Amino acid sequence: MAYIKFDDSKVSKFVQANELPEMQALVTAADQELRNGTGAGADFRGWLTLPTDYDHEEFARIQKAAEKIQQDSDVLVVIGIGGSYLGAKMAVDFLNGSFYNSKPKSERRGVQVVFTGNSLSASYLKELQDFVGDRDFSINVISKSGTTTEPSIAFRIFKEKLIKKYGQEEASRRIYATTDAKNGALRQEVEANGYESFIIPDGVGGRFSVLTPVGLLPIAATGADLNELMHGAADAAAAYQDADLSKNDAYRYAALRNILYRKGYVTELIENYEPNLRMFAEWWKQLMGESEGKDQKGIYPSSANFTTDLHSLGQYIQEGLRNLFETVVKVTKPPYNVDIPMEKDNLDGLNYLKGQTLNEVNDKAYEGVVLAHNDGGVPVLTVEIPDESEYSLGYLIYFFEVAVGISGYLNGINPFNQPGVEAYKQNMFALLGKPGYEELAAKLKKEID
């Protein structure tokens, strides 16, 4: 029996019975491209075998570093952007709940973990400095090059704060760098100052890097079980080997979303019914959008958090333009449950819920929403996981990673590059007066004027 339950029954009105079997030949070809390295972007398939083929010595060092951080720090400041931030933040929220950083130390498994370097907001950075205050803290700076603008600025500022508090020598012992093995500005700084460092593997792109040191150190700092996380991903890797669509739900998901895309369903909403999965949606949006949005093609990845967004986006989903479909990530057994109390006067009319729990009500909301949206012309897919454990998270991560690899090849693009990401950077550098961008700066100035 599959660990993840994939329910595609609510696309039967939109996909003919013959369509999925007829995708099998294309899926088999995409699988061969992915597994044999004959497809575009083959050098960035390291994530495929990562759950079992990783540096175990480095893995042990990550766990020891996390223990040291837990012993000498109250806060870990994680500095990174994109894949160097979203995966770790997603996992911290998924595994620890919405209010992890607000809990007293006695109720947390590890240190508070906060994130910066993911925007250019002075207000956010100042507020984060105030949050850290005079407490003991460490830094995990994550950057392949060490020159990405947002994290580089944040690192300068928090490094200065660290040095002022502890002095250069002790500050260097509290900085953990996750970067390239040999090259880049951050690697040079590591060698010059003796920071403990971890490697971003060459064959794993940023959006696939959560199960590398990029994600593992921040996750471990919260006290999470890294062994179970990797165990779940390894079991998923074994489960999703067969290209047969009747046996491989990750491939089936990839095939169905491509069938829907070709019918004009060009927007996919990833949805949840647990608020601590909101960052999972943010991680998923980068994974899907950066992998598939190129060559003027690709499904647009969006998200909604239910039941909250039913009171804002629900009207559009129900009756708006019929170009979207939904993928729900559902948790069978959330970590907590709450009984609904009775009231004598019953002014709010809720006494009919006598004997039911909030999780039961949430489940019925899910069922009602799926039926309503389906009747309104929206295809709905459901990916259901048993719980919010490390094992389940590892399994879920791999499900979507392998699905997007297949999905990209089905759509005839390279799912592992991101050539369009650099365009805004060039303009920003020119407008800021970075050396070497004078010609572009002059051109942009004329356009602005």
XYZ file of C-alpha atoms in Angstrom:
449
model
C 0.000 0.000 0.000
C 1.339 3.439 -0.943
C 2.523 5.643 1.926
C 1.198 8.751 0.212
C -2.403 8.463 -0.980
C -2.993 10.109 -4.333
C -6.640 10.735 -5.199
C -7.350 11.712 -8.799
C -11.036 10.754 -8.801
C -12.066 14.402 -9.050
C -10.497 14.867 -12.489
C -12.571 12.132 -14.155
C -15.011 14.733 -15.533
C -12.149 16.567 -17.219
C -9.901 13.743 -18.430
C -11.218 11.020 -20.739
C -10.596 7.394 -19.779
C -8.201 6.848 -22.686
C -6.065 9.940 -22.118
C -3.929 8.767 -19.218
C -3.009 5.389 -20.783
C -2.080 7.210 -23.975
C 0.389 9.308 -21.962
C 2.274 6.175 -20.910
C 4.677 6.140 -23.873
C 5.574 9.802 -23.276
C 6.033 9.201 -19.548
C 8.257 6.182 -20.206
C 10.405 8.288 -22.531
C 10.589 11.096 -19.944
C 11.574 8.557 -17.290
C 14.421 7.305 -19.467
C 15.622 10.866 -20.025
C 15.567 11.491 -16.292
C 17.091 8.210 -15.144
C 19.669 7.810 -17.915
C 20.735 11.438 -18.059
C 19.860 11.865 -21.729
C 17.504 14.802 -21.148
C 18.362 18.479 -20.918
C 19.943 19.565 -17.643
C 21.286 16.101 -16.872
C 24.143 17.508 -14.781
C 21.621 18.655 -12.165
C 20.021 15.316 -11.304
C 21.985 14.764 -8.097
C 18.778 15.022 -6.058
C 17.554 11.765 -7.621
C 19.885 9.597 -5.533
C 20.541 12.112 -2.760
C 18.422 10.349 -0.090
C 20.884 7.428 -0.075
C 23.955 8.769 -1.874
C 25.114 11.598 0.401
C 28.248 12.384 2.395
C 27.665 10.564 5.689
C 30.693 12.184 7.341
C 29.351 15.631 6.509
C 25.896 14.543 7.663
C 27.367 13.666 11.061
C 29.152 17.047 11.198
C 25.841 18.792 10.536
C 24.298 17.016 13.509
C 27.249 17.948 15.735
C 27.097 21.569 14.580
C 23.384 21.645 15.414
C 24.142 20.327 18.897
C 26.773 23.036 19.409
C 24.346 25.727 18.268
C 21.735 24.403 20.688
C 24.271 24.556 23.524
C 25.744 28.022 22.961
C 22.948 29.974 21.215
C 19.387 31.064 21.762
C 18.857 31.953 18.099
C 20.169 30.718 14.756
C 20.055 33.403 12.053
C 19.786 31.676 8.668
C 20.822 33.869 5.739
C 19.800 32.856 2.220
C 17.316 33.426 -0.575
C 15.293 31.221 -2.936
C 16.261 27.588 -2.559
C 18.744 28.589 0.131
C 15.841 29.681 2.315
C 12.463 28.263 1.290
C 13.175 24.578 1.905
C 14.532 25.100 5.403
C 11.765 27.519 6.388
C 9.153 25.151 4.990
C 10.547 22.219 6.980
C 10.896 24.180 10.229
C 7.244 25.239 10.057
C 6.011 21.827 8.889
C 7.737 19.951 11.708
C 7.354 22.444 14.555
C 4.075 24.273 14.028
C 3.081 27.884 13.532
C 4.321 29.252 16.882
C 7.632 27.452 17.305
C 9.702 30.602 17.840
C 7.163 31.938 20.345
C 7.389 28.927 22.632
C 9.549 29.151 25.775
C 12.867 27.328 25.622
C 11.560 24.533 27.848
C 8.892 23.672 25.259
C 11.164 23.700 22.192
C 13.380 20.859 20.988
C 16.011 23.309 19.727
C 16.898 26.952 19.245
C 14.758 29.622 17.651
C 15.477 29.709 13.919
C 14.911 32.943 11.998
C 15.516 33.808 8.354
C 16.893 36.857 6.589
C 18.715 37.743 3.390
C 15.550 36.910 1.446
C 14.483 40.505 0.742
C 15.881 44.035 0.584
C 13.585 45.378 3.284
C 15.401 47.517 5.852
C 12.370 47.342 8.132
C 12.388 43.539 8.241
C 16.101 43.391 8.892
C 15.927 45.985 11.696
C 13.005 44.177 13.300
C 14.976 40.941 13.170
C 17.989 42.620 14.783
C 15.697 43.797 17.575
C 14.266 40.277 17.913
C 17.736 38.801 18.399
C 18.639 41.656 20.734
C 21.510 40.904 23.098
C 20.878 37.183 23.191
C 23.432 34.579 22.167
C 23.176 33.739 18.483
C 24.911 32.001 15.602
C 24.746 32.486 11.844
C 24.248 29.996 9.029
C 24.993 31.834 5.779
C 23.959 29.921 2.646
C 25.212 30.985 -0.775
C 26.896 29.165 -3.643
C 28.708 32.270 -4.843
C 28.763 34.493 -1.799
C 27.883 37.505 -3.955
C 24.078 37.304 -4.231
C 22.904 40.769 -3.232
C 20.195 40.080 -0.641
C 22.020 37.502 1.505
C 25.376 39.248 1.121
C 23.993 42.478 2.592
C 22.309 40.622 5.452
C 25.498 38.685 6.176
C 27.548 41.874 6.394
C 25.111 43.353 8.899
C 24.705 40.303 11.151
C 28.400 39.446 10.944
C 29.173 42.934 12.214
C 26.715 42.421 15.066
C 28.327 39.069 15.886
C 31.864 40.510 15.912
C 30.841 43.450 18.116
C 29.294 41.061 20.614
C 31.938 38.311 20.733
C 35.073 39.545 18.978
C 36.472 38.175 15.735
C 37.720 34.814 17.031
C 34.535 33.763 18.801
C 32.385 35.205 16.007
C 34.197 32.971 13.529
C 33.287 29.953 15.675
C 29.625 30.971 15.494
C 29.457 31.317 11.713
C 28.520 28.257 9.677
C 28.841 28.654 5.908
C 27.037 26.460 3.404
C 28.662 27.133 0.057
C 30.604 25.830 -2.927
C 33.346 23.288 -2.250
C 36.113 25.273 -3.952
C 35.024 28.522 -5.551
C 33.302 31.789 -4.772
C 33.644 34.754 -2.435
C 32.090 32.949 0.518
C 34.493 30.022 0.113
C 37.392 32.516 0.222
C 36.007 34.010 3.424
C 35.642 30.549 4.942
C 39.286 29.789 4.263
C 40.426 33.167 5.579
C 38.451 33.039 8.841
C 38.126 29.350 9.633
C 34.328 29.127 9.591
C 32.945 25.624 9.745
C 31.597 24.947 6.292
C 29.277 22.560 4.499
C 29.053 21.866 0.790
C 26.306 22.700 -1.687
C 26.613 19.775 -4.134
C 27.355 20.757 -7.729
C 24.671 18.467 -9.152
C 21.777 19.742 -7.037
C 20.029 22.978 -7.990
C 18.853 25.369 -5.300
C 15.172 24.455 -5.469
C 16.072 20.768 -5.001
C 18.537 21.394 -2.167
C 16.446 21.041 0.999
C 17.863 17.557 1.690
C 21.449 18.828 1.359
C 23.314 20.868 4.028
C 21.387 23.878 2.680
C 18.296 22.675 4.502
C 19.633 20.105 6.924
C 21.546 22.378 9.338
C 18.645 24.786 10.052
C 16.258 21.836 10.324
C 18.569 20.009 12.726
C 18.968 23.136 14.863
C 15.279 22.831 15.801
C 15.890 19.317 17.125
C 14.340 17.495 14.166
C 15.371 13.913 13.365
C 17.435 14.134 10.178
C 17.736 10.368 9.920
C 13.967 9.985 9.658
C 13.773 12.819 7.134
C 16.264 11.099 4.856
C 14.647 7.699 5.522
C 11.319 9.004 4.226
C 12.934 10.444 1.107
C 14.874 7.222 0.492
C 11.710 5.128 0.712
C 9.981 7.519 -1.707
C 12.905 7.214 -4.128
C 12.484 3.447 -4.053
C 8.686 3.669 -4.401
C 8.745 5.955 -7.446
C 11.146 4.013 -9.659
C 8.658 2.250 -11.940
C 7.494 4.279 -14.938
C 4.166 2.400 -15.047
C 1.432 4.988 -14.382
C -0.695 2.407 -12.600
C 2.095 1.894 -10.055
C 3.756 5.314 -9.732
C 1.564 8.053 -8.256
C 4.219 10.772 -8.611
C 4.406 10.091 -12.349
C 0.615 9.824 -12.520
C 0.341 13.273 -10.942
C 2.846 14.648 -13.471
C 0.931 13.120 -16.381
C -2.476 14.348 -15.217
C -1.307 17.923 -14.655
C 0.116 17.921 -18.197
C -3.148 16.615 -19.643
C -5.022 19.368 -17.825
C -2.487 21.979 -18.957
C -3.024 21.030 -22.596
C -6.755 21.488 -22.113
C -6.264 25.068 -20.945
C -5.912 24.588 -17.184
C -2.803 26.738 -16.995
C -2.845 27.620 -13.268
C -2.327 25.144 -10.451
C -3.265 26.032 -6.891
C -1.457 24.086 -4.181
C -3.720 24.049 -1.119
C -3.674 22.937 2.495
C -5.943 22.866 5.511
C -3.172 23.309 8.100
C -1.645 26.813 8.518
C 1.843 25.458 9.250
C 1.922 24.141 5.668
C 1.816 27.651 4.189
C 5.574 27.682 3.657
C 5.328 24.264 2.037
C 3.316 26.026 -0.667
C 6.045 28.673 -1.028
C 8.703 25.968 -1.447
C 6.485 24.120 -3.948
C 5.889 27.308 -5.963
C 9.609 27.796 -6.523
C 10.086 24.108 -7.330
C 7.342 24.122 -9.942
C 7.642 27.678 -11.288
C 11.406 27.762 -11.694
C 11.455 24.248 -13.170
C 8.643 24.650 -15.698
C 8.186 28.341 -16.482
C 10.357 28.783 -19.553
C 10.231 28.852 -23.363
C 6.885 30.680 -23.008
C 5.394 27.515 -21.522
C 4.486 26.108 -18.150
C 1.736 25.824 -15.540
C 1.584 28.896 -13.312
C 2.006 27.790 -9.660
C -0.130 29.562 -7.098
C -1.449 28.679 -3.646
C -4.323 28.989 -1.222
C -4.633 28.225 2.483
C -7.977 26.795 3.510
C -10.330 27.355 5.055
C -8.901 30.890 5.495
C -8.735 31.782 1.802
C -12.202 30.451 1.085
C -13.326 33.787 2.524
C -11.198 35.732 0.030
C -10.309 33.593 -2.998
C -13.199 31.155 -2.730
C -15.538 33.144 -4.960
C -13.015 33.282 -7.812
C -12.133 29.592 -7.519
C -15.805 28.649 -7.529
C -17.033 30.838 -10.382
C -14.110 32.655 -11.997
C -12.207 31.928 -15.207
C -12.063 28.147 -15.718
C -8.318 27.923 -16.285
C -7.211 26.536 -12.925
C -6.986 23.229 -11.111
C -6.240 22.391 -7.487
C -3.770 20.076 -5.765
C -4.535 19.626 -2.071
C -1.879 18.459 0.400
C -3.953 16.834 3.138
C -2.770 15.516 6.509
C -4.663 12.441 7.703
C -3.762 12.886 11.355
C -2.579 16.382 12.364
C -0.441 16.528 15.520
C -3.203 17.993 17.717
C -6.967 17.960 18.026
C -9.495 20.100 19.915
C -12.955 19.220 21.221
C -15.702 21.709 20.415
C -17.375 22.804 23.687
C -21.130 22.975 24.252
C -22.887 26.165 25.339
C -26.235 26.275 27.083
C -27.619 29.256 25.158
C -26.270 28.094 21.768
C -26.427 31.649 20.399
C -23.918 30.799 17.646
C -25.893 27.693 16.677
C -22.923 25.331 17.008
C -24.391 22.799 19.432
C -25.235 20.562 16.492
C -21.497 19.760 16.475
C -21.806 17.994 19.831
C -19.311 15.157 20.121
C -17.231 16.253 17.142
C -13.674 17.533 17.121
C -12.159 20.409 15.162
C -10.219 17.979 12.972
C -13.471 16.247 12.042
C -15.006 19.599 11.089
C -11.892 20.461 9.049
C -12.171 17.138 7.193
C -15.801 17.837 6.317
C -14.822 21.293 5.119
C -12.271 19.684 2.788
C -14.851 17.234 1.464
C -17.423 19.979 0.952
C -14.967 22.271 -0.816
C -13.794 19.546 -3.191
C -17.379 18.716 -4.151
C -18.336 22.377 -4.610
C -15.276 23.292 -6.665
C -15.572 20.146 -8.754
C -19.201 20.946 -9.509
C -18.067 24.468 -10.400
C -15.719 23.144 -13.088
C -12.438 22.832 -11.192
C -10.383 19.597 -11.381
C -9.068 18.616 -7.937
C -6.151 16.323 -7.078
C -5.346 15.303 -3.495
C -1.972 14.227 -2.108
C -2.578 12.826 1.380
C 0.134 12.170 3.943
C -0.428 10.290 7.229
C 1.074 12.872 9.594
C 3.499 15.779 9.992
C 6.545 13.703 10.894
C 10.065 13.957 9.518
C 9.526 10.707 7.608
C 6.360 12.027 5.930
C 8.059 15.298 5.006
C 11.004 13.513 3.379
C 8.584 11.350 1.422
C 6.504 14.337 0.317
C 9.534 16.354 -0.787
C 10.705 13.542 -3.037
C 7.199 12.986 -4.455
C 7.065 16.533 -5.826
C 10.714 16.647 -6.896
C 10.483 13.554 -9.076
C 7.066 14.642 -10.355
C 8.352 17.980 -11.617
C 11.333 16.326 -13.293
C 8.986 14.104 -15.300
C 6.510 16.927 -15.866
C 9.186 19.193 -17.324
C 10.349 16.603 -19.822
C 6.735 15.891 -20.803
C 6.458 19.564 -21.688
C 9.654 19.573 -23.727
C 11.723 21.901 -21.541
C 14.832 21.669 -19.365
C 13.397 21.361 -15.839
C 16.727 21.999 -14.132
C 17.883 25.411 -15.367
C 16.558 28.928 -14.679
C 17.919 31.296 -17.352
C 15.309 33.976 -16.734
C 16.268 34.546 -13.093
C 19.243 36.742 -13.993
C 17.346 39.364 -16.015
C 16.209 41.546 -13.121
C 19.623 41.328 -11.467
C 21.399 42.862 -14.446
C 19.031 45.845 -14.421
C 19.305 46.260 -10.659
C 23.120 46.196 -10.758
C 23.147 48.793 -13.540
C 20.734 51.101 -11.723
C 22.778 50.809 -8.513
C 25.970 51.764 -10.333
C 27.831 48.464 -10.057
C 31.127 48.584 -11.987
C 30.927 46.941 -15.397
C 27.279 47.848 -16.015
C 27.759 51.403 -17.307
C 26.448 50.739 -20.824
C 23.291 49.040 -19.549
C 22.819 51.818 -16.984
C 22.815 54.444 -19.723
C 20.278 52.448 -21.737
C 17.979 51.961 -18.747
C 18.211 55.623 -17.822
C 16.910 56.604 -21.255
C 14.020 54.147 -20.916
C 13.126 55.449 -17.461
C 13.352 59.094 -18.516
